[in-house]
PDB file of C-alpha atoms and ligand atoms in Angstrom:
ATOM      1  CA  MET A   1     137.362  57.929 100.314  1.00  0.00           C
ATOM      2  CA  LYS A   2     138.678  59.533  96.987  1.00  0.00           C
ATOM      3  CA  SER A   3     136.049  61.209  94.923  1.00  0.00           C
ATOM      4  CA  ASN A   4     135.344  59.431  91.350  1.00  0.00           C
ATOM      5  CA  ALA A   5     137.002  62.246  89.493  1.00  0.00           C
ATOM      6  CA  SER A   6     140.308  62.038  91.977  1.00  0.00           C
ATOM      7  CA  LYS A   7     140.241  58.503  91.270  1.00  0.00           C
ATOM      8  CA  ARG A   8     140.223  58.910  87.583  1.00  0.00           C
ATOM      9  CA  VAL A   9     142.858  61.294  87.487  1.00  0.00           C
ATOM     10  CA  ALA A  10     144.975  59.073  89.900  1.00  0.00           C
ATOM     11  CA  ASP A  11     144.415  56.122  87.520  1.00  0.00           C
ATOM     12  CA  PHE A  12     145.159  58.198  84.407  1.00  0.00           C
ATOM     13  CA  GLU A  13     148.497  59.486  86.139  1.00  0.00           C
ATOM     14  CA  ARG A  14     149.463  55.771  86.970  1.00  0.00           C
ATOM     15  CA  HIS A  15     148.877  54.773  83.257  1.00  0.00           C
ATOM     16  CA  VAL A  16     150.761  57.457  81.749  1.00  0.00           C
ATOM     17  CA  ALA A  17     153.818  57.486  84.020  1.00  0.00           C
ATOM     18  CA  ASP A  18     155.267  54.675  81.921  1.00  0.00           C
ATOM     19  CA  PRO A  19     156.169  56.189  78.474  1.00  0.00           C
ATOM     20  CA  THR A  20     155.904  52.931  76.710  1.00  0.00           C
ATOM     21  CA  ALA A  21     152.308  52.684  77.759  1.00  0.00           C
ATOM     22  CA  ARG A  22     151.650  56.024  76.254  1.00  0.00           C
ATOM     23  CA  GLN A  23     152.892  54.741  73.027  1.00  0.00           C
ATOM     24  CA  ARG A  24     151.015  51.360  73.143  1.00  0.00           C
ATOM     25  CA  ASP A  25     147.700  52.498  74.461  1.00  0.00           C
ATOM     26  CA  HIS A  26     147.697  55.819  72.488  1.00  0.00           C
ATOM     27  CA  GLU A  27     143.899  55.670  71.838  1.00  0.00           C
ATOM     28  CA  GLN A  28     143.005  54.802  75.252  1.00  0.00           C
ATOM     29  CA  VAL A  29     145.273  57.457  77.039  1.00  0.00           C
ATOM     30  CA  VAL A  30     143.982  60.263  74.595  1.00  0.00           C
ATOM     31  CA  ASN A  31     140.207  59.249  75.391  1.00  0.00           C
ATOM     32  CA  GLU A  32     141.083  59.215  79.207  1.00  0.00           C
ATOM     33  CA  TYR A  33     142.719  62.404  79.140  1.00  0.00           C
ATOM     34  CA  TYR A  34     140.191  64.289  77.098  1.00  0.00           C
ATOM     35  CA  GLU A  35     137.351  62.797  78.974  1.00  0.00           C
ATOM     36  CA  LEU A  36     138.956  64.354  82.056  1.00  0.00           C
ATOM     37  CA  VAL A  37     139.783  67.650  81.138  1.00  0.00           C
ATOM     38  CA  ASN A  38     137.211  68.305  78.294  1.00  0.00           C
ATOM     39  CA  GLU A  39     134.644  70.408  80.339  1.00  0.00           C
ATOM     40  CA  THR A  40     137.373  72.288  82.314  1.00  0.00           C
ATOM     41  CA  CYS A  41     139.417  73.218  78.899  1.00  0.00           C
ATOM     42  CA  GLN A  42     135.948  74.446  77.590  1.00  0.00           C
ATOM     43  CA  SER A  43     135.331  76.558  80.370  1.00  0.00           C
ATOM     44  CA  PHE A  44     138.471  78.373  80.456  1.00  0.00           C
ATOM     45  CA  TRP A  45     139.190  78.347  76.814  1.00  0.00           C
ATOM     46  CA  GLY A  46     136.051  78.007  74.832  1.00  0.00           C
ATOM     47  CA  THR A  47     136.211  75.800  71.685  1.00  0.00           C
ATOM     48  CA  THR A  48     139.847  76.561  70.752  1.00  0.00           C
ATOM     49  CA  HIS A  49     142.477  74.559  72.654  1.00  0.00           C
ATOM     50  CA  HIS A  50     145.894  75.613  71.144  1.00  0.00           C
ATOM     51  CA  PHE A  51     148.584  78.107  71.739  1.00  0.00           C
ATOM     52  CA  SER A  52     148.758  81.273  69.633  1.00  0.00           C
ATOM     53  CA  VAL A  53     151.166  83.601  67.700  1.00  0.00           C
ATOM     54  CA  TYR A  54     150.727  87.086  69.040  1.00  0.00           C
ATOM     55  CA  THR A  55     151.419  90.280  67.233  1.00  0.00           C
ATOM     56  CA  GLY A  56     150.651  92.898  69.948  1.00  0.00           C
ATOM     57  CA  GLU A  57     148.198  93.173  72.710  1.00  0.00           C
ATOM     58  CA  GLU A  58     145.397  91.266  71.302  1.00  0.00           C
ATOM     59  CA  SER A  59     143.229  89.051  73.620  1.00  0.00           C
ATOM     60  CA  LEU A  60     143.645  85.144  73.944  1.00  0.00           C
ATOM     61  CA  ALA A  61     140.463  84.787  71.643  1.00  0.00           C
ATOM     62  CA  GLU A  62     141.629  87.307  69.053  1.00  0.00           C
ATOM     63  CA  ALA A  63     145.065  85.658  68.884  1.00  0.00           C
ATOM     64  CA  ALA A  64     143.783  82.215  68.587  1.00  0.00           C
ATOM     65  CA  GLU A  65     141.561  83.408  65.681  1.00  0.00           C
ATOM     66  CA  ASN A  66     144.399  85.395  64.090  1.00  0.00           C
ATOM     67  CA  THR A  67     146.691  82.200  64.341  1.00  0.00           C
ATOM     68  CA  GLU A  68     143.953  80.023  62.579  1.00  0.00           C
ATOM     69  CA  ARG A  69     143.524  82.609  59.732  1.00  0.00           C
ATOM     70  CA  LEU A  70     147.326  82.592  59.389  1.00  0.00           C
ATOM     71  CA  LEU A  71     147.077  78.819  58.626  1.00  0.00           C
ATOM     72  CA  VAL A  72     144.345  79.416  56.049  1.00  0.00           C
ATOM     73  CA  ASP A  73     146.435  82.262  54.372  1.00  0.00           C
ATOM     74  CA  ARG A  74     149.506  80.317  54.403  1.00  0.00           C
ATOM     75  CA  GLY A  75     147.694  77.179  52.956  1.00  0.00           C
ATOM     76  CA  GLY A  76     145.988  79.136  50.322  1.00  0.00           C
ATOM     77  CA  PHE A  77     142.597  77.613  51.634  1.00  0.00           C
ATOM     78  CA  GLY A  78     139.590  79.072  49.659  1.00  0.00           C
ATOM     79  CA  PRO A  79     135.970  78.676  48.481  1.00  0.00           C
ATOM     80  CA  GLY A  80     135.244  75.474  46.877  1.00  0.00           C
ATOM     81  CA  MET A  81     137.837  73.690  48.631  1.00  0.00           C
ATOM     82  CA  ARG A  82     137.332  70.381  50.776  1.00  0.00           C
ATOM     83  CA  LEU A  83     139.641  70.508  53.816  1.00  0.00           C
ATOM     84  CA  LEU A  84     140.564  68.119  56.590  1.00  0.00           C
ATOM     85  CA  ASP A  85     141.254  69.261  60.067  1.00  0.00           C
ATOM     86  CA  ILE A  86     142.982  66.325  61.744  1.00  0.00           C
ATOM     87  CA  GLY A  87     142.658  66.348  65.655  1.00  0.00           C
ATOM     88  CA  CYS A  88     139.777  69.021  65.363  1.00  0.00           C
ATOM     89  CA  GLY A  89     139.088  68.977  69.082  1.00  0.00           C
ATOM     90  CA  VAL A  90     135.726  70.764  69.899  1.00  0.00           C
ATOM     91  CA  GLY A  91     135.714  72.594  66.678  1.00  0.00           C
ATOM     92  CA  GLY A  92     136.885  76.159  67.345  1.00  0.00           C
ATOM     93  CA  PRO A  93     139.555  76.189  64.658  1.00  0.00           C
ATOM     94  CA  ALA A  94     137.376  74.397  62.019  1.00  0.00           C
ATOM     95  CA  PHE A  95     134.648  77.155  62.696  1.00  0.00           C
ATOM     96  CA  THR A  96     137.015  80.033  62.019  1.00  0.00           C
ATOM     97  CA  VAL A  97     138.822  78.191  58.977  1.00  0.00           C
ATOM     98  CA  ALA A  98     135.283  77.578  57.262  1.00  0.00           C
ATOM     99  CA  ARG A  99     134.156  81.197  57.807  1.00  0.00           C
ATOM    100  CA  HIS A 100     137.566  82.789  56.787  1.00  0.00           C
ATOM    101  CA  SER A 101     138.260  80.587  53.766  1.00  0.00           C
ATOM    102  CA  GLY A 102     134.643  79.805  52.498  1.00  0.00           C
ATOM    103  CA  ALA A 103     135.952  76.159  52.061  1.00  0.00           C
ATOM    104  CA  HIS A 104     134.110  73.084  53.562  1.00  0.00           C
ATOM    105  CA  VAL A 105     135.966  71.819  56.692  1.00  0.00           C
ATOM    106  CA  THR A 106     135.755  68.084  57.675  1.00  0.00           C
ATOM    107  CA  GLY A 107     137.016  67.876  61.200  1.00  0.00           C
ATOM    108  CA  LEU A 108     138.138  64.431  62.614  1.00  0.00           C
ATOM    109  CA  ASP A 109     138.825  63.611  66.317  1.00  0.00           C
ATOM    110  CA  MET A 110     139.498  60.593  68.174  1.00  0.00           C
ATOM    111  CA  VAL A 111     137.200  61.477  71.125  1.00  0.00           C
ATOM    112  CA  PRO A 112     133.614  61.024  70.539  1.00  0.00           C
ATOM    113  CA  SER A 113     132.522  63.448  73.238  1.00  0.00           C
ATOM    114  CA  ARG A 114     134.530  66.191  71.503  1.00  0.00           C
ATOM    115  CA  VAL A 115     133.284  65.434  68.055  1.00  0.00           C
ATOM    116  CA  GLU A 116     129.706  65.666  69.519  1.00  0.00           C
ATOM    117  CA  THR A 117     130.549  69.004  71.120  1.00  0.00           C
ATOM    118  CA  ALA A 118     131.849  70.243  67.753  1.00  0.00           C
ATOM    119  CA  ARG A 119     128.635  69.282  65.999  1.00  0.00           C
ATOM    120  CA  THR A 120     126.716  71.133  68.461  1.00  0.00           C
ATOM    121  CA  GLY A 121     128.823  74.297  68.086  1.00  0.00           C
ATOM    122  CA  ALA A 122     128.477  74.198  64.304  1.00  0.00           C
ATOM    123  CA  ALA A 123     124.789  74.111  64.426  1.00  0.00           C
ATOM    124  CA  GLU A 124     124.572  76.939  66.934  1.00  0.00           C
ATOM    125  CA  ARG A 125     126.813  78.992  64.650  1.00  0.00           C
ATOM    126  CA  GLU A 126     124.932  78.002  61.657  1.00  0.00           C
ATOM    127  CA  LEU A 127     127.919  76.318  60.126  1.00  0.00           C
ATOM    128  CA  THR A 128     126.447  73.048  59.511  1.00  0.00           C
ATOM    129  CA  PRO A 129     126.594  73.473  55.794  1.00  0.00           C
ATOM    130  CA  MET A 130     130.427  74.319  55.720  1.00  0.00           C
ATOM    131  CA  THR A 131     131.556  71.820  58.216  1.00  0.00           C
ATOM    132  CA  SER A 132     131.180  68.268  59.386  1.00  0.00           C
ATOM    133  CA  PHE A 133     132.779  66.474  62.245  1.00  0.00           C
ATOM    134  CA  GLU A 134     133.689  62.735  62.623  1.00  0.00           C
ATOM    135  CA  VAL A 135     135.125  60.413  64.994  1.00  0.00           C
ATOM    136  CA  GLY A 136     138.373  58.914  63.630  1.00  0.00           C
ATOM    137  CA  ASP A 137     142.082  58.054  63.972  1.00  0.00           C
ATOM    138  CA  ALA A 138     144.769  60.279  62.333  1.00  0.00           C
ATOM    139  CA  LEU A 139     146.652  57.073  61.826  1.00  0.00           C
ATOM    140  CA  LYS A 140     143.961  55.348  59.910  1.00  0.00           C
ATOM    141  CA  LEU A 141     141.995  57.969  58.238  1.00  0.00           C
ATOM    142  CA  HIS A 142     138.827  56.647  56.755  1.00  0.00           C
ATOM    143  CA  TYR A 143     138.981  58.556  53.522  1.00  0.00           C
ATOM    144  CA  PRO A 144     139.913  57.516  50.001  1.00  0.00           C
ATOM    145  CA  GLN A 145     143.063  58.573  48.147  1.00  0.00           C
ATOM    146  CA  ASN A 146     142.916  62.257  46.805  1.00  0.00           C
ATOM    147  CA  HIS A 147     139.930  63.014  48.650  1.00  0.00           C
ATOM    148  CA  PHE A 148     140.898  66.430  49.990  1.00  0.00           C
ATOM    149  CA  ASP A 149     142.218  69.690  48.401  1.00  0.00           C
ATOM    150  CA  GLY A 150     143.921  70.691  51.782  1.00  0.00           C
ATOM    151  CA  ALA A 151     144.450  69.557  55.181  1.00  0.00           C
ATOM    152  CA  TYR A 152     145.778  71.121  58.533  1.00  0.00           C
ATOM    153  CA  SER A 153     146.432  69.989  62.007  1.00  0.00           C
ATOM    154  CA  ILE A 154     146.837  72.074  65.072  1.00  0.00           C
ATOM    155  CA  GLU A 155     148.509  70.655  68.372  1.00  0.00           C
ATOM    156  CA  ALA A 156     147.247  67.297  67.678  1.00  0.00           C
ATOM    157  CA  LEU A 157     150.243  65.138  66.226  1.00  0.00           C
ATOM    158  CA  CYS A 158     152.061  65.584  69.361  1.00  0.00           C
ATOM    159  CA  HIS A 159     149.579  62.908  70.849  1.00  0.00           C
ATOM    160  CA  VAL A 160     150.524  60.407  68.022  1.00  0.00           C
ATOM    161  CA  PRO A 161     152.932  57.705  68.453  1.00  0.00           C
ATOM    162  CA  ASP A 162     153.740  57.181  64.896  1.00  0.00           C
ATOM    163  CA  LYS A 163     153.859  60.780  63.501  1.00  0.00           C
ATOM    164  CA  ARG A 164     155.456  59.648  60.280  1.00  0.00           C
ATOM    165  CA  GLN A 165     152.267  57.362  59.575  1.00  0.00           C
ATOM    166  CA  ALA A 166     149.924  60.416  60.439  1.00  0.00           C
ATOM    167  CA  HIS A 167     151.866  62.403  57.732  1.00  0.00           C
ATOM    168  CA  ARG A 168     151.477  59.387  55.319  1.00  0.00           C
ATOM    169  CA  GLU A 169     147.984  59.268  55.924  1.00  0.00           C
ATOM    170  CA  ALA A 170     147.473  63.063  55.242  1.00  0.00           C
ATOM    171  CA  ALA A 171     149.369  62.690  52.021  1.00  0.00           C
ATOM    172  CA  ARG A 172     147.397  59.618  50.731  1.00  0.00           C
ATOM    173  CA  VAL A 173     144.038  61.496  51.363  1.00  0.00           C
ATOM    174  CA  LEU A 174     145.179  64.771  49.663  1.00  0.00           C
ATOM    175  CA  ARG A 175     145.081  65.126  46.122  1.00  0.00           C
ATOM    176  CA  PRO A 176     148.505  65.819  44.242  1.00  0.00           C
ATOM    177  CA  GLY A 177     149.919  69.292  44.937  1.00  0.00           C
ATOM    178  CA  ALA A 178     147.510  70.045  47.897  1.00  0.00           C
ATOM    179  CA  PRO A 179     148.592  71.975  50.981  1.00  0.00           C
ATOM    180  CA  TRP A 180     149.230  70.205  54.337  1.00  0.00           C
ATOM    181  CA  VAL A 181     149.742  72.904  57.000  1.00  0.00           C
ATOM    182  CA  GLY A 182     150.772  72.073  60.566  1.00  0.00           C
ATOM    183  CA  TYR A 183     151.137  73.668  63.855  1.00  0.00           C
ATOM    184  CA  ASP A 184     152.407  71.339  66.450  1.00  0.00           C
ATOM    185  CA  TRP A 185     154.272  70.941  69.684  1.00  0.00           C
ATOM    186  CA  ILE A 186     157.876  70.025  69.446  1.00  0.00           C
ATOM    187  CA  LEU A 187     161.040  69.488  71.448  1.00  0.00           C
ATOM    188  CA  ARG A 188     163.439  72.027  70.572  1.00  0.00           C
ATOM    189  CA  ASP A 189     166.723  70.925  68.789  1.00  0.00           C
ATOM    190  CA  THR A 190     169.002  72.011  71.495  1.00  0.00           C
ATOM    191  CA  ALA A 191     167.450  69.936  74.294  1.00  0.00           C
ATOM    192  CA  SER A 192     169.914  67.673  75.882  1.00  0.00           C
ATOM    193  CA  ALA A 193     169.064  64.257  77.400  1.00  0.00           C
ATOM    194  CA  ALA A 194     168.698  65.862  80.881  1.00  0.00           C
ATOM    195  CA  ASP A 195     166.295  68.519  79.493  1.00  0.00           C
ATOM    196  CA  ILE A 196     164.151  65.907  78.029  1.00  0.00           C
ATOM    197  CA  GLU A 197     164.015  64.116  81.349  1.00  0.00           C
ATOM    198  CA  ARG A 198     163.471  67.196  83.409  1.00  0.00           C
ATOM    199  CA  PHE A 199     161.101  69.410  81.041  1.00  0.00           C
ATOM    200  CA  ALA A 200     159.787  67.293  78.173  1.00  0.00           C
ATOM    201  CA  GLU A 201     158.879  64.103  80.040  1.00  0.00           C
ATOM    202  CA  PRO A 202     156.615  65.898  82.483  1.00  0.00           C
ATOM    203  CA  ILE A 203     154.787  67.509  79.702  1.00  0.00           C
ATOM    204  CA  CYS A 204     154.156  64.512  77.853  1.00  0.00           C
ATOM    205  CA  ARG A 205     153.003  62.618  81.008  1.00  0.00           C
ATOM    206  CA  LEU A 206     150.796  65.440  82.193  1.00  0.00           C
ATOM    207  CA  HIS A 207     149.004  65.855  78.719  1.00  0.00           C
ATOM    208  CA  GLY A 208     148.932  62.246  77.581  1.00  0.00           C
ATOM    209  CA  LEU A 209     151.476  62.671  74.747  1.00  0.00           C
ATOM    210  CA  SER A 210     153.477  59.756  73.314  1.00  0.00           C
ATOM    211  CA  HIS A 211     156.536  62.010  72.797  1.00  0.00           C
ATOM    212  CA  LEU A 212     157.640  65.163  71.176  1.00  0.00           C
ATOM    213  CA  SER A 213     159.508  65.304  67.871  1.00  0.00           C
ATOM    214  CA  THR A 214     162.145  67.967  67.086  1.00  0.00           C
ATOM    215  CA  LEU A 215     161.907  70.117  63.986  1.00  0.00           C
ATOM    216  CA  GLY A 216     164.414  68.086  62.220  1.00  0.00           C
ATOM    217  CA  GLN A 217     162.310  64.996  62.911  1.00  0.00           C
ATOM    218  CA  VAL A 218     159.104  66.885  61.560  1.00  0.00           C
ATOM    219  CA  ARG A 219     161.286  67.460  58.502  1.00  0.00           C
ATOM    220  CA  GLU A 220     162.192  63.897  57.830  1.00  0.00           C
ATOM    221  CA  ASP A 221     158.721  62.676  58.629  1.00  0.00           C
ATOM    222  CA  LEU A 222     157.270  65.060  55.847  1.00  0.00           C
ATOM    223  CA  GLU A 223     159.798  64.191  53.281  1.00  0.00           C
ATOM    224  CA  ALA A 224     159.644  60.544  53.932  1.00  0.00           C
ATOM    225  CA  SER A 225     155.917  60.845  53.489  1.00  0.00           C
ATOM    226  CA  GLY A 226     156.058  62.265  50.124  1.00  0.00           C
ATOM    227  CA  PHE A 227     155.680  65.885  50.781  1.00  0.00           C
ATOM    228  CA  THR A 228     157.614  68.832  49.519  1.00  0.00           C
ATOM    229  CA  ILE A 229     158.421  71.204  52.157  1.00  0.00           C
ATOM    230  CA  GLU A 230     157.703  74.990  51.291  1.00  0.00           C
ATOM    231  CA  GLU A 231     158.054  76.240  55.092  1.00  0.00           C
ATOM    232  CA  LEU A 232     159.166  74.759  58.178  1.00  0.00           C
ATOM    233  CA  CYS A 233     160.223  76.757  61.136  1.00  0.00           C
ATOM    234  CA  GLU A 234     159.462  77.498  64.860  1.00  0.00           C
ATOM    235  CA  ALA A 235     156.295  79.433  65.193  1.00  0.00           C
ATOM    236  CA  SER A 236     158.318  81.972  67.367  1.00  0.00           C
ATOM    237  CA  GLU A 237     159.639  83.178  63.941  1.00  0.00           C
ATOM    238  CA  LEU A 238     156.019  84.099  62.898  1.00  0.00           C
ATOM    239  CA  GLY A 239     155.287  86.134  66.137  1.00  0.00           C
ATOM    240  CA  ASP A 240     155.471  86.413  69.953  1.00  0.00           C
ATOM    241  CA  LEU A 241     154.887  83.030  71.955  1.00  0.00           C
ATOM    242  CA  GLU A 242     155.732  84.493  75.173  1.00  0.00           C
ATOM    243  CA  GLN A 243     152.244  85.973  75.760  1.00  0.00           C
ATOM    244  CA  ASN A 244     150.986  82.381  75.876  1.00  0.00           C
ATOM    245  CA  TRP A 245     153.177  81.425  78.836  1.00  0.00           C
ATOM    246  CA  ILE A 246     152.192  84.820  80.501  1.00  0.00           C
ATOM    247  CA  GLN A 247     148.514  83.651  80.130  1.00  0.00           C
ATOM    248  CA  LEU A 248     149.314  80.337  81.559  1.00  0.00           C
ATOM    249  CA  ASP A 249     151.088  81.826  84.637  1.00  0.00           C
ATOM    250  CA  GLN A 250     147.831  83.522  85.353  1.00  0.00           C
ATOM    251  CA  PHE A 251     145.962  80.302  85.069  1.00  0.00           C
ATOM    252  CA  THR A 252     148.527  78.489  87.405  1.00  0.00           C
ATOM    253  CA  ASN A 253     148.420  81.091  90.045  1.00  0.00           C
ATOM    254  CA  ALA A 254     144.594  81.019  90.270  1.00  0.00           C
ATOM    255  CA  GLY A 255     144.895  79.623  93.899  1.00  0.00           C
ATOM    256  CA  PRO A 256     146.525  77.079  96.207  1.00  0.00           C
ATOM    257  CA  GLN A 257     146.770  73.616  94.240  1.00  0.00           C
ATOM    258  CA  GLU A 258     145.630  71.570  97.381  1.00  0.00           C
ATOM    259  CA  GLN A 259     142.343  73.188  97.168  1.00  0.00           C
ATOM    260  CA  LEU A 260     141.727  72.626  93.463  1.00  0.00           C
ATOM    261  CA  PRO A 261     139.524  69.722  92.094  1.00  0.00           C
ATOM    262  CA  ALA A 262     141.563  66.986  90.812  1.00  0.00           C
ATOM    263  CA  ARG A 263     140.823  67.728  86.969  1.00  0.00           C
ATOM    264  CA  LEU A 264     141.842  71.371  87.462  1.00  0.00           C
ATOM    265  CA  LYS A 265     144.889  70.535  89.311  1.00  0.00           C
ATOM    266  CA  LEU A 266     145.775  67.974  86.587  1.00  0.00           C
ATOM    267  CA  LEU A 267     145.555  70.971  84.015  1.00  0.00           C
ATOM    268  CA  VAL A 268     147.332  73.385  86.271  1.00  0.00           C
ATOM    269  CA  ARG A 269     150.176  70.928  86.583  1.00  0.00           C
ATOM    270  CA  GLY A 270     150.353  70.265  82.889  1.00  0.00           C
ATOM    271  CA  ALA A 271     150.364  74.081  82.360  1.00  0.00           C
ATOM    272  CA  GLU A 272     153.304  74.646  84.722  1.00  0.00           C
ATOM    273  CA  ALA A 273     155.216  71.831  82.869  1.00  0.00           C
ATOM    274  CA  LEU A 274     154.755  73.631  79.718  1.00  0.00           C
ATOM    275  CA  VAL A 275     155.756  77.154  81.022  1.00  0.00           C
ATOM    276  CA  ALA A 276     158.973  75.611  82.562  1.00  0.00           C
ATOM    277  CA  GLY A 277     159.575  73.722  79.279  1.00  0.00           C
ATOM    278  CA  ALA A 278     159.029  76.771  77.052  1.00  0.00           C
ATOM    279  CA  ARG A 279     161.256  79.092  79.376  1.00  0.00           C
ATOM    280  CA  ALA A 280     163.884  76.562  79.537  1.00  0.00           C
ATOM    281  CA  HIS A 281     164.016  76.534  75.642  1.00  0.00           C
ATOM    282  CA  VAL A 282     163.159  72.855  75.535  1.00  0.00           C
ATOM    283  CA  PHE A 283     159.528  73.165  74.448  1.00  0.00           C
ATOM    284  CA  GLY A 284     158.403  74.744  71.296  1.00  0.00           C
ATOM    285  CA  ILE A 285     155.895  74.828  68.566  1.00  0.00           C
ATOM    286  CA  ALA A 286     156.477  74.046  64.753  1.00  0.00           C
ATOM    287  CA  PHE A 287     154.952  75.550  61.862  1.00  0.00           C
ATOM    288  CA  TRP A 288     154.846  73.823  58.525  1.00  0.00           C
ATOM    289  CA  LEU A 289     153.353  74.222  54.959  1.00  0.00           C
ATOM    290  CA  ALA A 290     153.940  71.268  52.487  1.00  0.00           C
ATOM    291  CA  ARG A 291     152.573  69.938  49.620  1.00  0.00           C
ATOM    292  CA  THR A 292     152.183  66.366  48.293  1.00  0.00           C
ATOM    293  CA  SER A 293     154.549  65.763  45.475  1.00  0.00           C
ATOM    294  CA  ARG A 294     152.676  62.789  43.960  1.00  0.00           C
TER     295      ARG A 294
HETATM  296  C1  LIG B 301     145.444  69.969  72.272  1.00  0.00           C
HETATM  297  S1  LIG B 301     143.824  69.415  71.241  1.00  0.00           S
HETATM  298  C2  LIG B 301     143.832  70.390  69.952  1.00  0.00           C
HETATM  299  C3  LIG B 301     142.476  70.415  69.388  1.00  0.00           C
HETATM  300  C4  LIG B 301     142.219  71.391  68.223  1.00  0.00           C
HETATM  301  N1  LIG B 301     142.970  71.190  67.178  1.00  0.00           N
HETATM  302  C5  LIG B 301     142.381  72.831  68.622  1.00  0.00           C
HETATM  303  O1  LIG B 301     143.326  73.493  68.194  1.00  0.00           O
HETATM  304  O2  LIG B 301     141.433  73.365  69.353  1.00  0.00           O
HETATM  305  C6  LIG B 301     144.475  67.784  70.654  1.00  0.00           C
HETATM  306  C7  LIG B 301     143.375  67.122  69.751  1.00  0.00           C
HETATM  307  O3  LIG B 301     143.915  66.150  69.167  1.00  0.00           O
HETATM  308  C8  LIG B 301     143.082  64.755  69.324  1.00  0.00           C
HETATM  309  N2  LIG B 301     143.808  63.557  69.034  1.00  0.00           N
HETATM  310  C9  LIG B 301     144.896  63.175  69.514  1.00  0.00           C
HETATM  311  N3  LIG B 301     145.117  62.022  68.811  1.00  0.00           N
HETATM  312  C10 LIG B 301     144.482  61.978  67.909  1.00  0.00           C
HETATM  313  C11 LIG B 301     144.401  60.805  66.676  1.00  0.00           C
HETATM  314  N4  LIG B 301     145.343  59.765  66.682  1.00  0.00           N
HETATM  315  N5  LIG B 301     143.654  61.096  65.908  1.00  0.00           N
HETATM  316  C12 LIG B 301     142.541  62.046  65.913  1.00  0.00           C
HETATM  317  N6  LIG B 301     142.507  62.964  66.879  1.00  0.00           N
HETATM  318  C13 LIG B 301     143.565  62.782  67.823  1.00  0.00           C
HETATM  319  C14 LIG B 301     142.458  64.938  70.897  1.00  0.00           C
HETATM  320  O4  LIG B 301     141.336  64.110  71.158  1.00  0.00           O
HETATM  321  C15 LIG B 301     142.405  66.398  70.927  1.00  0.00           C
HETATM  322  O5  LIG B 301     141.114  66.888  70.654  1.00  0.00           O
END
């Protein structure tokens, strides 16, 4: 008989095999996925779950922190500002952003257990006065208009089916002229239909993503949502991404897959799909800095 975890992974994989179900059931899929991988992700990657822009031989943790600081610097986030982190996960980036900028960060995530972990992490780091963490949906932000002085999102909008609606919501809660900084998974512009089928679809399926946008689609979504774009590029233009794939290679080569527990096997297969997509120039990461033009 299958263990409980194996059954839940099998149920998840059945659910996400249909791309329309990933769109339709976005909230459920995100919750299912992160409830399955949350603990394992934290044991391998701590409180920060995103790829990094490397500049040299720095460690994974240093690269993650430098990438978060880069977003702070590009956004001009500083003391006294009220910032929103959309899809904050278990809080690692918000901790760095609050410390490095001196701003107050509200982290918002759809998965209650991740928000709870972020709250505990903030208390352990004595960051409670500078951060708060709330359950919520990027597509229906529960904040009034003009509430924040800046916002950012790291590798979260890739999950969202209606990405334009997420940008519109960010625009609504930002005061006029406020920075919106993003760092997110994309489909590279040169990907063919065959590439999408072979490389992008497994990435989306194994990570519970709705779909990946191209850089061109990100541009259209930002502009249609009332933003003026100051920078929009592939993160590979800001530094070295290859180090991420090397790190994932080490993770996937940890042992024979048949012997891995079901949740770890799901992560390993997801990591293999990302590395294959990146090396085939199908999968990439976008960086943007935009401002509300209201
Ligand atoms: C890859 S993780 C990145 C987390 C964090 N930004 C980091 O870099 O460590 C993506 C996060 O987006 C969250 N997420 C996905 N869809 C969301 C939505 N519609 N609203 C809020 N959070 C969402 C997930 O729950 C998950 O915590």
